[in-house]
Amino acid sequence: MLRSLRQRAVTGSHEDPRVVRLRTAVSRLRRELATYPAEFPDRAIAEDELAALAAMVTRGVPEVPRLRRSLLLIASAIGSVSALSRGLSDVRDAVELFGRTPRR
């Protein structure tokens, strides 16, 4: 919490730092995917879900179940592409900042 307040003081932003981190991670992975030269079967799924995540974070704090669904689809689509693994890990770590999905 203190770190969050410091970040806000430094940047002058009142934006949720989790949203900022997720936006950054998604943007980075989208760029990496766009420049990845090889085609793979589920590339379009990964691109669509990353676009959906990017749209979610522009509207504020996204819903955790929707974040996790997108993460699962992205991971299954590009999980075996080792060149994208770091970017995928960054997105996963950013999603984890939003907490767990409530159990029913």
Short mmCIF file of C-alpha atoms in Angstrom, two decimals, residues 7-59:
data_model
loop_
_atom_site.label_atom_id
_atom_site.label_comp_id
_atom_site.label_asym_id
_atom_site.label_seq_id
_atom_site.Cartn_x
_atom_site.Cartn_y
_atom_site.Cartn_z
CA GLN A 7 4.09 5.58 -6.99
CA ARG A 8 1.02 7.82 -7.18
CA ALA A 9 2.94 10.69 -5.61
CA VAL A 10 5.80 10.31 -8.07
CA THR A 11 3.69 9.86 -11.19
CA GLY A 12 0.86 12.13 -10.13
CA SER A 13 -1.55 9.43 -11.23
CA HIS A 14 -4.53 8.14 -9.31
CA GLU A 15 -4.72 5.09 -11.52
CA ASP A 16 -4.67 1.65 -9.91
CA PRO A 17 -1.06 0.39 -10.16
CA ARG A 18 -2.35 -3.13 -10.90
CA VAL A 19 -4.10 -1.80 -13.99
CA VAL A 20 -0.96 0.04 -15.08
CA ARG A 21 1.14 -3.09 -14.68
CA LEU A 22 -1.37 -5.25 -16.56
CA ARG A 23 -1.65 -2.68 -19.36
CA THR A 24 2.14 -2.60 -19.69
CA ALA A 25 2.48 -6.39 -19.71
CA VAL A 26 -0.31 -6.83 -22.25
CA SER A 27 1.13 -4.15 -24.51
CA ARG A 28 4.58 -5.73 -24.38
CA LEU A 29 3.26 -9.21 -25.17
CA ARG A 30 1.15 -7.86 -28.03
CA ARG A 31 4.27 -6.25 -29.55
CA GLU A 32 6.29 -9.44 -29.08
CA LEU A 33 3.55 -11.51 -30.70
CA ALA A 34 3.22 -9.07 -33.60
CA THR A 35 6.94 -9.33 -34.35
CA TYR A 36 7.15 -13.09 -33.83
CA PRO A 37 7.93 -14.38 -37.34
CA ALA A 38 6.50 -17.89 -37.22
CA GLU A 39 2.86 -18.73 -37.58
CA PHE A 40 1.20 -21.15 -35.20
CA PRO A 41 -2.33 -22.56 -35.13
CA ASP A 42 -3.80 -20.52 -32.27
CA ARG A 43 -2.09 -17.20 -32.94
CA ALA A 44 -5.40 -15.47 -33.76
CA ILE A 45 -6.86 -16.60 -30.44
CA ALA A 46 -3.91 -15.11 -28.55
CA GLU A 47 -4.16 -11.86 -30.52
CA ASP A 48 -7.92 -11.60 -29.89
CA GLU A 49 -7.60 -12.24 -26.16
CA LEU A 50 -4.74 -9.79 -25.78
CA ALA A 51 -6.88 -7.19 -27.56
CA ALA A 52 -9.74 -8.00 -25.15
CA LEU A 53 -7.42 -7.58 -22.15
CA ALA A 54 -6.15 -4.28 -23.54
CA ALA A 55 -9.74 -3.07 -23.88
CA MET A 56 -10.61 -4.19 -20.35
CA VAL A 57 -7.80 -2.23 -18.75
CA THR A 58 -8.78 0.97 -20.55
CA ARG A 59 -12.09 0.87 -18.69
#
